Structure formats: C-alpha cells, structure tokens
Short mmCIF file of C-alpha atoms in Angstrom, two decimals:
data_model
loop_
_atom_site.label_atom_id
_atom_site.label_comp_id
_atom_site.label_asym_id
_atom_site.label_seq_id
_atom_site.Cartn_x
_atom_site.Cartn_y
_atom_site.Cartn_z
CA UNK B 65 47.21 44.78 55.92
CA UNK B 66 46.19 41.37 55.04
CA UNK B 67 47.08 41.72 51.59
CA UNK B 68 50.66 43.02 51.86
CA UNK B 69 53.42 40.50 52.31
CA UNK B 70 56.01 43.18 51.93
CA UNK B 71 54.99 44.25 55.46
CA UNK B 72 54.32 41.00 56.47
CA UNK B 73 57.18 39.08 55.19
CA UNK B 74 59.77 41.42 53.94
CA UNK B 75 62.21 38.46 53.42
CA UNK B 76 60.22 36.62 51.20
CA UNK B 77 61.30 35.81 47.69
CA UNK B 78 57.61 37.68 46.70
CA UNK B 79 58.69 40.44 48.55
CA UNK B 80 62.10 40.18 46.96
CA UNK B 81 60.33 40.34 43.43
CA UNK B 82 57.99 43.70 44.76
CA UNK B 83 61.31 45.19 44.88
CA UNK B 84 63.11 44.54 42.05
CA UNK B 85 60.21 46.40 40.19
CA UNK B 86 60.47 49.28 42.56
CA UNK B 87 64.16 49.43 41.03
CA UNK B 88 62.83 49.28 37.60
CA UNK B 89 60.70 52.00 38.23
CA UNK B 90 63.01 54.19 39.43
CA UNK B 91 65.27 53.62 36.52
CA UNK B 92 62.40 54.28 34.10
CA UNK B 93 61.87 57.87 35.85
CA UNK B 94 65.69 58.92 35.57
CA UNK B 95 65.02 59.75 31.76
CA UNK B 96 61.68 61.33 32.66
CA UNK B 97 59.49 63.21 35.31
CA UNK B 98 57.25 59.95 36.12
CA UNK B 99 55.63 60.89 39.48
CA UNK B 100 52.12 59.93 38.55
CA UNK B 101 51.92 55.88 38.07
CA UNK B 102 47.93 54.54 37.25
CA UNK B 103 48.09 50.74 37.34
CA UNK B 104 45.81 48.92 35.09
CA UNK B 105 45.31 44.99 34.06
CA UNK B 106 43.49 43.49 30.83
CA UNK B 107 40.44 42.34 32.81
CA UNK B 108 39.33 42.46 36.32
CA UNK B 109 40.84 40.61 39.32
CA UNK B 110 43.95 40.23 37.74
CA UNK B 111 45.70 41.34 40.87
CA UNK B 112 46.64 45.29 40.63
CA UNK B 113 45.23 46.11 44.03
CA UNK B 114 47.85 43.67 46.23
CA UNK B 115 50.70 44.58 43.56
CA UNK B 116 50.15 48.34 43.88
CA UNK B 117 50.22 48.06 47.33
CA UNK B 118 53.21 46.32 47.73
CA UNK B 119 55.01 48.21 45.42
CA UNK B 120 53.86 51.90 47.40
CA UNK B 121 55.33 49.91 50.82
CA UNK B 122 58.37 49.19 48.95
CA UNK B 123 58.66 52.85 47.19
CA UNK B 124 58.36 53.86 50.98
CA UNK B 125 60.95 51.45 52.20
CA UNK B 126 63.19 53.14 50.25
CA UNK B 127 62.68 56.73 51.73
CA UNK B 128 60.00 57.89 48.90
CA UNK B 129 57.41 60.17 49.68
CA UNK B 130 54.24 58.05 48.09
CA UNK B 131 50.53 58.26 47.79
CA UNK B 132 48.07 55.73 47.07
CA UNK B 133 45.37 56.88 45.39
CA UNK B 134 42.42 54.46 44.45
CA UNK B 135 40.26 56.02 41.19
CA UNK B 136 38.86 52.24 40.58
CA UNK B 137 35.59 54.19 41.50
CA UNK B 138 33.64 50.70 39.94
CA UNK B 139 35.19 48.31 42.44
CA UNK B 140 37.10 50.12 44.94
CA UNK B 141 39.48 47.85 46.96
CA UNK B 142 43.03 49.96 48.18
CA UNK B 143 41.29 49.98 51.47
CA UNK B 144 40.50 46.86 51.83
CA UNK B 145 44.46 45.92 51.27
CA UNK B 146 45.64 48.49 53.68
CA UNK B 147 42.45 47.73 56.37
CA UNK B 148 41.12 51.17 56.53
CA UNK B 149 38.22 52.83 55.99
CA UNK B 150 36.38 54.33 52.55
CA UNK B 151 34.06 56.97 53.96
CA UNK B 152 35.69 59.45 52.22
CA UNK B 153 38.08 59.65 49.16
CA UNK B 154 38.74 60.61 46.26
CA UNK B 155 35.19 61.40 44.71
CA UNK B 156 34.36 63.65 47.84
CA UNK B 157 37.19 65.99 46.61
CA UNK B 158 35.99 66.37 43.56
CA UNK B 159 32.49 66.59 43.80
CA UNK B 160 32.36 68.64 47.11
CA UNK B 161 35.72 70.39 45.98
CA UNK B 162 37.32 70.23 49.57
CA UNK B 163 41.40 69.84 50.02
CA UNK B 164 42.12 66.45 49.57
CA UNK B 165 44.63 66.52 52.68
CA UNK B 166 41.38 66.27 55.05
CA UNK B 167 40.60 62.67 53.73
CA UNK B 168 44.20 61.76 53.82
CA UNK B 169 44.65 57.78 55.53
CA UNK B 170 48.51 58.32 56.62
CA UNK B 171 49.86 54.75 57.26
CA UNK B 172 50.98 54.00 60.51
CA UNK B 173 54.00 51.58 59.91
CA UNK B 174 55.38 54.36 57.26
CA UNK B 175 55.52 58.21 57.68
CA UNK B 176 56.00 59.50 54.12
CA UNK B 177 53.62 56.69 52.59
CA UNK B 178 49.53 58.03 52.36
CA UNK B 179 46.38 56.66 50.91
CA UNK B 180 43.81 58.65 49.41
CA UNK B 181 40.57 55.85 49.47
CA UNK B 182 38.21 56.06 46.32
CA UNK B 183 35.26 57.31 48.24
CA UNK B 184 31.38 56.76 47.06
CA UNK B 185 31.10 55.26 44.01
CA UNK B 186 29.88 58.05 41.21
CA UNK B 187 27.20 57.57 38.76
CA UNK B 188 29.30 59.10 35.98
CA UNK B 189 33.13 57.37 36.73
CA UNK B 190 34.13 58.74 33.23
CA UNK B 191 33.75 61.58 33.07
CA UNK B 192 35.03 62.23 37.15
CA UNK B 193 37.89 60.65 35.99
CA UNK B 194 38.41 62.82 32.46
CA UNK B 195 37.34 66.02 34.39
CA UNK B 196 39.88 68.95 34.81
CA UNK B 197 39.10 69.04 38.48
CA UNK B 198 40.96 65.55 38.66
CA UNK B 199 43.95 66.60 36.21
CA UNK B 200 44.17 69.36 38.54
CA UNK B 201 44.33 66.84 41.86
CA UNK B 202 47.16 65.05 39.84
CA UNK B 203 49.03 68.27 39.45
CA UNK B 204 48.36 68.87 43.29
CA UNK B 205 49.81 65.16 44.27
CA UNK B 206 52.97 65.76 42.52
CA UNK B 207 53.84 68.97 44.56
CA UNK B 208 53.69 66.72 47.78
CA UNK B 209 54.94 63.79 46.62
CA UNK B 210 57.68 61.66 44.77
CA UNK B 211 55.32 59.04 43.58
CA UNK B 212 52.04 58.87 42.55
CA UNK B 213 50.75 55.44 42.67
CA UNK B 214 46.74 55.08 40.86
CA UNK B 215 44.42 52.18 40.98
CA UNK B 216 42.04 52.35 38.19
CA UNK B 217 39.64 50.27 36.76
CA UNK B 218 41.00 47.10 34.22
CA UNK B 219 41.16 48.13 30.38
CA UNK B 220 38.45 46.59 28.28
CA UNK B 221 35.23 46.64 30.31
CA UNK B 222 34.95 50.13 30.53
CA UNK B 223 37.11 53.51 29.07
CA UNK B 224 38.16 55.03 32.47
CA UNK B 225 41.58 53.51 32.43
CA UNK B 226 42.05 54.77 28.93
CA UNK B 227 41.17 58.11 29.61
CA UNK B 228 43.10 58.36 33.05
CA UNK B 229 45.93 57.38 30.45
CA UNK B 230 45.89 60.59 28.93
CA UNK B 231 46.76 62.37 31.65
CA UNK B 232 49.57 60.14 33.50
CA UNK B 233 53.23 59.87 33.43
CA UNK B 234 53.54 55.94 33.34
CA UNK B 235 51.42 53.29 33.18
CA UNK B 236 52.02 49.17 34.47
CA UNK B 237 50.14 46.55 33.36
CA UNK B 238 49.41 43.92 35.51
CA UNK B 239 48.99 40.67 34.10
CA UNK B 240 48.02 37.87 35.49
CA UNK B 241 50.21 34.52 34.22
CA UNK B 242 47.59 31.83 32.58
CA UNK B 243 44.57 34.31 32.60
CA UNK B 244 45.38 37.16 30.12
CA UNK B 245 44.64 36.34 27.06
CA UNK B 246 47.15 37.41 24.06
CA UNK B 247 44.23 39.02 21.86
CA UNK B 248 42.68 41.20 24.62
CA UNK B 249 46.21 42.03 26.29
CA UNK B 250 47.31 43.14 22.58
CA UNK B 251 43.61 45.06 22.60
CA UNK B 252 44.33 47.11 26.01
CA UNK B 253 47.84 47.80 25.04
CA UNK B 254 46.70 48.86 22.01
CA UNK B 255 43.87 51.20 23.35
CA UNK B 256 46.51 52.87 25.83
CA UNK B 257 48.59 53.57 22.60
CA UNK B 258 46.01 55.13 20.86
CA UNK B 259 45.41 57.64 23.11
CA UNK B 260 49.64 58.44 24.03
CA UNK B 261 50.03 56.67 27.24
CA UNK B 262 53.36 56.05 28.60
CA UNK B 263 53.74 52.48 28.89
CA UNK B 264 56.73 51.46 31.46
CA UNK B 265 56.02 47.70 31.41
CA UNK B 266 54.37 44.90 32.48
CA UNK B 267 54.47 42.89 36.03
CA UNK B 268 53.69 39.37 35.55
CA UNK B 269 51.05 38.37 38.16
CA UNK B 270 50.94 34.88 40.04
CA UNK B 271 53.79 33.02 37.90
CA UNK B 272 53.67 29.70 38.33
CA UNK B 273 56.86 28.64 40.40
CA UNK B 274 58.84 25.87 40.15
CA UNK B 275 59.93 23.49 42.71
CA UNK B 276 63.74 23.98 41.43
CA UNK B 277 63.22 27.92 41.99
CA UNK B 278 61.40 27.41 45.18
CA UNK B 279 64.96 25.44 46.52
CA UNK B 280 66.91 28.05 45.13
CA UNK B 281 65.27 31.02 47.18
CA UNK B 282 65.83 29.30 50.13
CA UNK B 283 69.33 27.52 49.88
CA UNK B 284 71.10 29.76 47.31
CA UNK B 285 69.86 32.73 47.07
CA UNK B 286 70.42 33.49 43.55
CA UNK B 287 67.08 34.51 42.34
CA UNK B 288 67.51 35.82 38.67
CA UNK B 289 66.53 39.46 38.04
CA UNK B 290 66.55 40.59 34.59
CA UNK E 9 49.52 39.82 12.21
CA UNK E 10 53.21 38.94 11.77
CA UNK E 11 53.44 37.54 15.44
CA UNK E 12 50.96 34.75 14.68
CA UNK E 13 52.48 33.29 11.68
CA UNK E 14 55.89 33.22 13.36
CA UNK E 15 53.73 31.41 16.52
CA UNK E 16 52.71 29.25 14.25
CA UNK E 17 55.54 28.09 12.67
CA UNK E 18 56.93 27.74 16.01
CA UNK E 19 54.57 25.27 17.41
CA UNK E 20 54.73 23.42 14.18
CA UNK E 21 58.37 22.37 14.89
CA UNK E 22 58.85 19.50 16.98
CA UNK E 23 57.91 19.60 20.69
CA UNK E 24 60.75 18.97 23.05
CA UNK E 25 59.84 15.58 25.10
CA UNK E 26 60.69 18.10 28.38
CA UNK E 27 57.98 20.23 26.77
CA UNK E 28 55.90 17.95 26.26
CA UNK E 29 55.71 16.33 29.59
CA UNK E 30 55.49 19.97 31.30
CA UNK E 31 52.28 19.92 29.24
CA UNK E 32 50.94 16.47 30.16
CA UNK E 33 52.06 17.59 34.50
CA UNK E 34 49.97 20.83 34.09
CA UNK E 35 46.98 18.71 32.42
CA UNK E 36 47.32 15.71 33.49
CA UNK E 37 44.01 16.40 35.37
CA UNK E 38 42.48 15.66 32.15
CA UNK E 39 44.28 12.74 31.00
CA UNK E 40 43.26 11.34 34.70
CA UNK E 41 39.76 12.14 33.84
CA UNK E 42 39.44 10.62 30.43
CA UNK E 43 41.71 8.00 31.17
CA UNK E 44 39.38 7.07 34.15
CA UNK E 45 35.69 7.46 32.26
CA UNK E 46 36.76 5.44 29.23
CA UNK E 47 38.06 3.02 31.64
CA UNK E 48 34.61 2.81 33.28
CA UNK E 49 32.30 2.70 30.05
CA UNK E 50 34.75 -0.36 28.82
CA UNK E 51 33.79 -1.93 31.90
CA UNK E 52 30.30 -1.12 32.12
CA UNK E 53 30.06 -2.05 28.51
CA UNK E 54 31.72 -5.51 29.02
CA UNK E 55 30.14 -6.30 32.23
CA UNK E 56 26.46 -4.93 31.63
CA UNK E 57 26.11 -5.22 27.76
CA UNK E 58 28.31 -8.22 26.98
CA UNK E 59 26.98 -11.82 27.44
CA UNK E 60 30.07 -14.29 27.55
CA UNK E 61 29.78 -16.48 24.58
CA UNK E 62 31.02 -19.70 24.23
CA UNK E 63 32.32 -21.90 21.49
CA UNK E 64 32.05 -25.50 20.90
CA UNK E 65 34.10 -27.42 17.77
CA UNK E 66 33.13 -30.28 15.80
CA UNK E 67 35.82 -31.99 13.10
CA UNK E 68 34.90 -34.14 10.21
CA UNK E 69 37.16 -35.43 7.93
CA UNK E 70 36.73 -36.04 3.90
CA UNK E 71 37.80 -39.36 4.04
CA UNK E 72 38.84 -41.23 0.46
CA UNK E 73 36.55 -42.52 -1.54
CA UNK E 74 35.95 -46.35 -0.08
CA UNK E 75 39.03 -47.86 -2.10
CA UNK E 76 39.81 -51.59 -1.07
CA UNK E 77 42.75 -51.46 1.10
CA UNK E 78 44.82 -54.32 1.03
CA UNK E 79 47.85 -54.83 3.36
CA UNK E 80 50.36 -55.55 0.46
CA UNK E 81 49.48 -52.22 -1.31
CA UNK E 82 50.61 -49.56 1.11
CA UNK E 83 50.63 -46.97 -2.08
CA UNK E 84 47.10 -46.99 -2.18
CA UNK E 85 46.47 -45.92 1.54
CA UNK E 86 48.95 -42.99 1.18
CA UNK E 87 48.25 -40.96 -2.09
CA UNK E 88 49.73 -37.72 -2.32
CA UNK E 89 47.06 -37.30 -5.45
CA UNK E 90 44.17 -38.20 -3.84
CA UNK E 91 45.02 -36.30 -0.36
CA UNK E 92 45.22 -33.08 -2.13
CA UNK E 93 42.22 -33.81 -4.05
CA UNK E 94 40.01 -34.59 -0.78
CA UNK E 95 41.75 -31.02 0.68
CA UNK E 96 39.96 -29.61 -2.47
CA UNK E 97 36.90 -31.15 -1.38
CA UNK E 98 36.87 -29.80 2.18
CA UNK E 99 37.69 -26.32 1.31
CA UNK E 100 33.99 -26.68 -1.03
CA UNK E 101 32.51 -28.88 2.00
CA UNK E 102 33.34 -26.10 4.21
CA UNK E 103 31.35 -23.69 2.25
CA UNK E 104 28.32 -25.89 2.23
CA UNK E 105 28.43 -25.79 5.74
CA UNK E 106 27.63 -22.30 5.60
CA UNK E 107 24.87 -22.62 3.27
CA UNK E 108 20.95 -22.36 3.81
CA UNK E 109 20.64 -25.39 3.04
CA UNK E 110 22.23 -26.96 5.67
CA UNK E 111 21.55 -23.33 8.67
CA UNK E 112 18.03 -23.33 7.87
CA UNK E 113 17.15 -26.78 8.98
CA UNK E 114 19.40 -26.56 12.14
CA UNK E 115 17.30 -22.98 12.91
CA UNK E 116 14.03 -25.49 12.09
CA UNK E 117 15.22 -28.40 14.01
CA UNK E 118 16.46 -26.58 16.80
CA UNK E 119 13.85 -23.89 16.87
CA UNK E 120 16.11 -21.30 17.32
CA UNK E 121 15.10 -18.01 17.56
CA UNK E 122 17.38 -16.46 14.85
CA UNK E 123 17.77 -15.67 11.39
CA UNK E 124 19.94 -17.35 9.00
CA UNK E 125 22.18 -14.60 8.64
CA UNK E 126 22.73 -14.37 12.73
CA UNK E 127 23.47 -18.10 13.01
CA UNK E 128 25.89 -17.60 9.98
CA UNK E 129 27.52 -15.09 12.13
CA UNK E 130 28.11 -17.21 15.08
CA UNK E 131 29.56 -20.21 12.73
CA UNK E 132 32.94 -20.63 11.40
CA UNK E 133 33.98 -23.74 9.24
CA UNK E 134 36.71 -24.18 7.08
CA UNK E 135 39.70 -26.58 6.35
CA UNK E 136 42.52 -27.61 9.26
CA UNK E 137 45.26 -25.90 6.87
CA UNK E 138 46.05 -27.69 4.23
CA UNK E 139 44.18 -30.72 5.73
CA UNK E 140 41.48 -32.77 4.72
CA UNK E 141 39.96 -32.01 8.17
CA UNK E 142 36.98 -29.72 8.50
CA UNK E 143 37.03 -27.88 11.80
CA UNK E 144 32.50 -26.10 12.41
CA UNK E 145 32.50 -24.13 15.27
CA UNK E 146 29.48 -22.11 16.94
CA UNK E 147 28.93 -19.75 19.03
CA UNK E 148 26.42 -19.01 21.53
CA UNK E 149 25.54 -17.69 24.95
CA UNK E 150 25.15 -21.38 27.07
CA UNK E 151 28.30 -24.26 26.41
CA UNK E 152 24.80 -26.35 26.07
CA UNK E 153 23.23 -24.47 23.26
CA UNK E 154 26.80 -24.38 21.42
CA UNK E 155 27.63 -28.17 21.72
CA UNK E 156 23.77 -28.49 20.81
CA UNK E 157 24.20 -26.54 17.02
CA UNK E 158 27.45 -27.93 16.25
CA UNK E 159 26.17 -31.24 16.57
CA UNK E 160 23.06 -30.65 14.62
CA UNK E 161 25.18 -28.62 12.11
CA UNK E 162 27.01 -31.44 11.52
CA UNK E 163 24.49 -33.65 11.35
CA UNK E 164 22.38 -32.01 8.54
CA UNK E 165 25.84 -31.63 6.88
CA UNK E 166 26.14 -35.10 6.95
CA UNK E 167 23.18 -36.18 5.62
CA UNK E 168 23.35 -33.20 2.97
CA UNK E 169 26.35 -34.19 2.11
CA UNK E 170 24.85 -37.39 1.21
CA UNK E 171 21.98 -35.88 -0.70
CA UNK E 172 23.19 -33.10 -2.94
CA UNK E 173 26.70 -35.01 -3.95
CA UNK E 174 25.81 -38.79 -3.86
CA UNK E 175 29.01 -39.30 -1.64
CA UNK E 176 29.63 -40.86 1.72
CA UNK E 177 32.74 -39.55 2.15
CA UNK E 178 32.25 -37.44 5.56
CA UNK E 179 33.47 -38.96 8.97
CA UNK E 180 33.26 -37.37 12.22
CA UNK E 181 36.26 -37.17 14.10
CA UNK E 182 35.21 -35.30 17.23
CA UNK E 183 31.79 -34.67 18.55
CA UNK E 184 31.60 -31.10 19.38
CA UNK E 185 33.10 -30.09 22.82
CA UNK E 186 32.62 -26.28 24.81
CA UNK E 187 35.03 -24.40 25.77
CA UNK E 188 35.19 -24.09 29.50
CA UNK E 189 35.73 -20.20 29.84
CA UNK E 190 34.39 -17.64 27.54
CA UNK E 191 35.57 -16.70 24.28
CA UNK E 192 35.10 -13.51 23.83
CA UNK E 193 37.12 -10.84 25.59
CA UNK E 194 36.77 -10.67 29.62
CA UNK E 195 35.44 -7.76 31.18
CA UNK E 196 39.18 -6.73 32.36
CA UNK E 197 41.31 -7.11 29.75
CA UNK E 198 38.21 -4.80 28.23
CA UNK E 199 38.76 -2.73 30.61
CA UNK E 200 42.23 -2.56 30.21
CA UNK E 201 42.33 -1.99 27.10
CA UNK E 202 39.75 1.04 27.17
CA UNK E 203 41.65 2.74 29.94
CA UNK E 204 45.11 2.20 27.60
CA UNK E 205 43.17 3.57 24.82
CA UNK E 206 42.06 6.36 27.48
CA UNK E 207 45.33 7.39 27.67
CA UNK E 208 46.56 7.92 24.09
CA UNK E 209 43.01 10.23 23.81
CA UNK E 210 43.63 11.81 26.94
CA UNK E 211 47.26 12.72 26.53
CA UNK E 212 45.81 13.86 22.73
CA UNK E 213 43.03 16.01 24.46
CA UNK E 214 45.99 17.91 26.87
CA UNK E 215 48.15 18.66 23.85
CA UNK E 216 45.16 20.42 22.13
CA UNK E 217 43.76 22.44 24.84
CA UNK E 218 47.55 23.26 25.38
CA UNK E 219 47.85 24.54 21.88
CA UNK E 220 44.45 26.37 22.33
CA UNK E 221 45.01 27.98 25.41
CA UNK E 222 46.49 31.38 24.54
CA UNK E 223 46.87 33.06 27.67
CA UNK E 224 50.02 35.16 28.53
CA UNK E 225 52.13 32.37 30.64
CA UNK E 226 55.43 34.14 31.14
CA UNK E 227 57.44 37.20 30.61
CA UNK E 228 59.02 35.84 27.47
CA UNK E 229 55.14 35.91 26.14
CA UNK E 230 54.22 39.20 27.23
CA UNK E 231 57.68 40.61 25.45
CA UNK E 232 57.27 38.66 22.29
CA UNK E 233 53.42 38.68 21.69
CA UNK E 234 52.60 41.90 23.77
CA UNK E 235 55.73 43.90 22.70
CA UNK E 236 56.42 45.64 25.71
CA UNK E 237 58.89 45.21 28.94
CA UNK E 238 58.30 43.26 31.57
CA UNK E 239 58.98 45.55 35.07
CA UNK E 240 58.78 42.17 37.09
CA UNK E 241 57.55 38.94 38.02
CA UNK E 242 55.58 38.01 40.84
CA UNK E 243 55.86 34.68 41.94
CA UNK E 244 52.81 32.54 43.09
CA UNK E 245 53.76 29.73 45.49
CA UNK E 246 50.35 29.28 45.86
CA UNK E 247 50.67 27.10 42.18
CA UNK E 248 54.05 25.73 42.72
CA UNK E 249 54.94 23.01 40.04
CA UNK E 250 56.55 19.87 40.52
CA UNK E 251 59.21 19.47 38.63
#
C-alpha cells in the first residue's frame, strides 16, 4: 500500500484533499444513480491509479461498500498500489465466464472495500471492454455495491476509455497540473462527449504548492475547499 | 475557438510584476543557464580570441607661419585670425595623416605586414578640439610596435608635409608614448558585460517558453479552457514553490 497516503497518513493535507472529492462525489450522485465511476486522464501516467485508490479508501472510510476494478488491461497497475497480486482479474471473468466473486482481493484494513485486479492482458482490449459480457459485470457490481470505482486506460492513445464511457454513470478526469496540455485535454473531453459520457469533473493532479499554503496546513488549518 | 482569442487578449494586457517574477522563480533554471554560457563565451572570447592592444599618441602642432616676433609687438604673437586659420589647417593636416601617401611608406619603412586599409584602422588623428594641436594615435598588439608607427607616422607626415604644401609649419610636441595597460576592453568587464547581457536574453527566453507552454496549470485553467468542474485538487509537496 505504498501508493496510498490516505492509509498511510490520513492527517495529511493530501489526504485532506482525497476527501473533499469523495464529498463532491457524493453530491454529484444525489441527483443521479452514479454507482459505476471509470477514471480516465488525457495521456498516460498522469496519476489515476494512486488517485483512484485513495479516493476507494476514502469512499470506504466513510462506510461505502466499494470495488476497485482495474480494466486498464494495457498497463495494469491497481495492484501494484494496493500490493497484491494480478493472477487473476477481470479478463479471466470474461473470457472463462466464471463469477467474478472467486477472484475477489478483499482488503484487509477495510471490510466493505474490494479489488477486482485486471488479470492477463487481452489481445483484443476493445472490444473486451465494449463486449456485453462486461456491461453485464457492471450491472452485476452495482447489485453488491455502492460504488463502482474503474481504472481504464488514458483517452487519446487508444479508444477503450471512450467506449467504457458509453456504458458508465460518471466519469473523472485526472489531470495532471503542468503536463496536460489544453488542446489534447479539450480533444479527450471532447471524445467522451461525443459518445454521451457523464462527465462529473476533473481532479487536478500534483498542483504545485506553495510555501504560504504549506504554513497554512500546518499552523491554521484553513485549507480552502471550493 | 472563442477561448483562444479571449487567451489572447488576456496575455496581451500587461503582466503583473508578481506575475512576472512567479514566471522568472519557476524558470529561472534557464535564465541561470543562459546567463552562465553567455557569461563563459564572453570570457572565452576575450581571453582566447582577443589580443590586448595598445595605443601610443604622438602631438604636433601647426605652428604660425615663421612671422618675426618682436617683444614690443605682443599682437602679433596672439592672433585670434591666424589661430583659427592654423585650426583650419590641422583639421586638413589631420586628414593627410590618414592618406596613402603618408600609411604606405610607414607599411614600406616599417615592413609591416598589413594592408593600408588595416593600418588605417588602427590610426586615429584629428584636431585637439578646436586646437591647432594634432593628436595620431596607433594601435597595435606590443607598446613597442605602437610607439614604433606613431613615430614613423609622424615622421613621413613631417616630411610630406614639407613636400606636397611647401610649408614648414609642423612641430612635434610629444614623441609618441604607450599606454601602460591595454586599451581595449579587459577580459572581465567582457565578461561582465556578456553575463548582464545574459540576463536580459535569459529572462526574455523564460517569458516565451512561459507564454508557449500551454499545459493545464490550475483548476481555474481546466474550468475556463476545459469547461468542466473541477472535483478537487491534489496537492504535490513533492514541487513545493518558494514563495
């Protein structure tokens, strides 16, 4: 659990921030039914592994049942964040069609929080991911639990984010301060517009602090949340 | 395309001086950098491509034309008339310093190995303002070889002078002397001046890859140029800024 400073430091102001998006999605789903959440960025490595994380320990925290489930089937990395193995996931269900409760990781430090690990990597991601097997899975997550929380693939290398889109209640875009650039930010959103998506927001990644906020954390306490 | 013509406009409007030196702290890697290599080629250029020169003067003076001076006509020694005349005469004398005629038998003489036109650039004669003194300098590489052409520039003057006009009316007031240090600029003040002008290009360089970079920097960006919410922002202490 290298990755996730809401275990590790649950008083930090990072941790602090991890939560005051958990409260923004939970006032974005009192209009709506938004159980299934993918998480997407413009490019890769712009951080949505360690931010989805976080966020499905915070959803926990706060008495949630959540699941994890990692669909980046190009670069799979949710286990890596919560240290657990990826012998099985996600593609195993639906290419061997077994229940996906047998590959279930549940996570030790919280009872109603579960990861489902991507599992081999596919030849065909795509069309895995734009099969009705896998809108059927979604359907099957949402009986058991409150959130949804989806790792995909970032936006404009390849479609599988796009096409997961269709199919989701909410999507966050993670992007990460001083590397997203406007015109390929404007691209995704515009791609996961096209094709209906739900767009909640965005979660700025690695913003630069300043020494003045750093103080504040510490001393006053008044971090702004807006 | 609505968003980039407002973004335009918006950057065209002055630059707050708090702005602008959050700019020049997040860059100022690259002012460092140019400030430092244009620092270093003024010195290397000064120190390895520079020789020191040094300079050497001579004066002559257009003296009057040999009246009689007698000690109970004090009005002839001082005449405003004639003094402006001879400053006439050295602002022409100063030209014919500067001839051929009187570089190319110093180059001869001398047997210096350069052309007219290089010797012409190392010499400078013209009038003490609005005297009848004519300073010649030179320069070259040794005090010795400068001291050594200013003389014989003078001399062939002289005795040009004397030739071409008919007149002896050239005196030399002070055999040429060198300068002691070199003339042209030292390798530090080069220096100096390359890493100030480092700087300015430097601090130029920042405020255009600034205006160039345009990646998403904060949530007011991602609102105004993305169009949707911002959920959050995670902080990076990692990249904590100075303020």
């Amino acid at each position: 659990m290298k990755q996730l400073i809401v275990h590790e430091k649950p008083k930090s102001p990072i941790s602090e921030a991890y939560r005051s998006i958990r409260t923004n999605i939970q006032f974005a789903n009192i209009d709506k039914e938004m159980k299934t959440i993918m998480f997407t960025s413009t490019n890769k490595s712009e951080g949505k592994t360690t931010t989805i994380s976080n966020i499905a320990l915070t959803m926990a925290d706060a008495g949630h049942r959540v699941l994890v489930v990692d669909c980046d089937f190009r670069n799979p990395s949710i286990h890596k964040a919560f240290g657990i193995t990826n012998k099985y996931g996600v593609t195993d269900v639906l290419l061997k069609g077994k229940d996906h409760k047998e590959y279930l990781n549940h996570i030790m430090t919280h009872d109603n929080l579960d990861v489902l690990t991507a599992g081999k990597v596919p030849r065909n991601p795509s069309e895995l991911l734009y099969s009705n097997s896998m809108r059927k899975l979604m359907e099957e997550f949402k009986k058991d639990y409150d959130y949804v929380m989806v790792d995909s693939p970032p936006i404009l290398p390849v479609t599988d984010a796009t096409v997961m889109a269709t199919y989701m209640d909410g999507v966050v875009l993670v992007c990460a301060s001083g590397a997203a650039e406007v015109e390929s930010t404007r691209k995704a959103v515009d791609s996961l517009k096209k094709v209906g998506a739900n767009i909640i927001g965005a979660v700025l990644n690695r913003t630069p602090v300043k020494y003045k906020e750093y103080h504040n954390y510490y001393y006053y306490d008044d971090k702004k949340t807006d | 395309m609505i968003y980039q013509e407002s973004e335009a406009s918006e950057l065209r409007q002055t630059m707050e001086i708090s702005e602008l030196l959050e700019v020049l702290g997040k860059r100022k890697w690259i002012v460092a950098f140019i400030t430092v290599f244009t620092a270093l080629a003024g010195f290397a250029y000064s120190y390895f491509l520079v020789n020191p020169m040094y300079r050497a003067d001579t004066t002559l003076m257009v003296s009057s034309s040999k009246g009689t001076v007698s000690a109970d006509d004090p009005a002839s020694y001082i005449d405003i008339g004639r003094i402006s005349v001879n400053q006439m005469i050295a602002v022409t004398y100063g030209e014919i310093v500067k001839s051929r005629v009187v570089l190319e038998p110093v180059i001869e003489e001398l047997d210096l190995d350069m052309s007219y036109e290089e010797l012409l650039d190392r010499t400078v004669s013209e009038p003490v303002e609005a005297t009848e003194i004519i300073r010649i300098s030179v320069e070259a590489e040794s005090r010795n070889d400068a001291v050594t052409i200013a003389n014989k520039i003078t001399e062939v003057f002289v005795e040009e002078v004397v030739r071409i006009l008919k007149v002896n009316n050239v005196e030399i007031i002070d055999r040429a002397a060198a300068t002691e240090e070199p003339v042209n600029m030292s390798p530090v003040a080069l220096t100096a001046i390359a890493a100030a002008a480092g700087v300015v290009i430097g601090i130029l360089v920042a405020l255009i890859v600034d205006y160039r970079d345009n990646t998403l920097k904060s949530a007011e960006d991602i609102e105004r140029q993305i169009g949707i919410p911002v959920i959050g922002s995670i902080p990076d202490f990692g990249k904590m800024k100075e303020d």
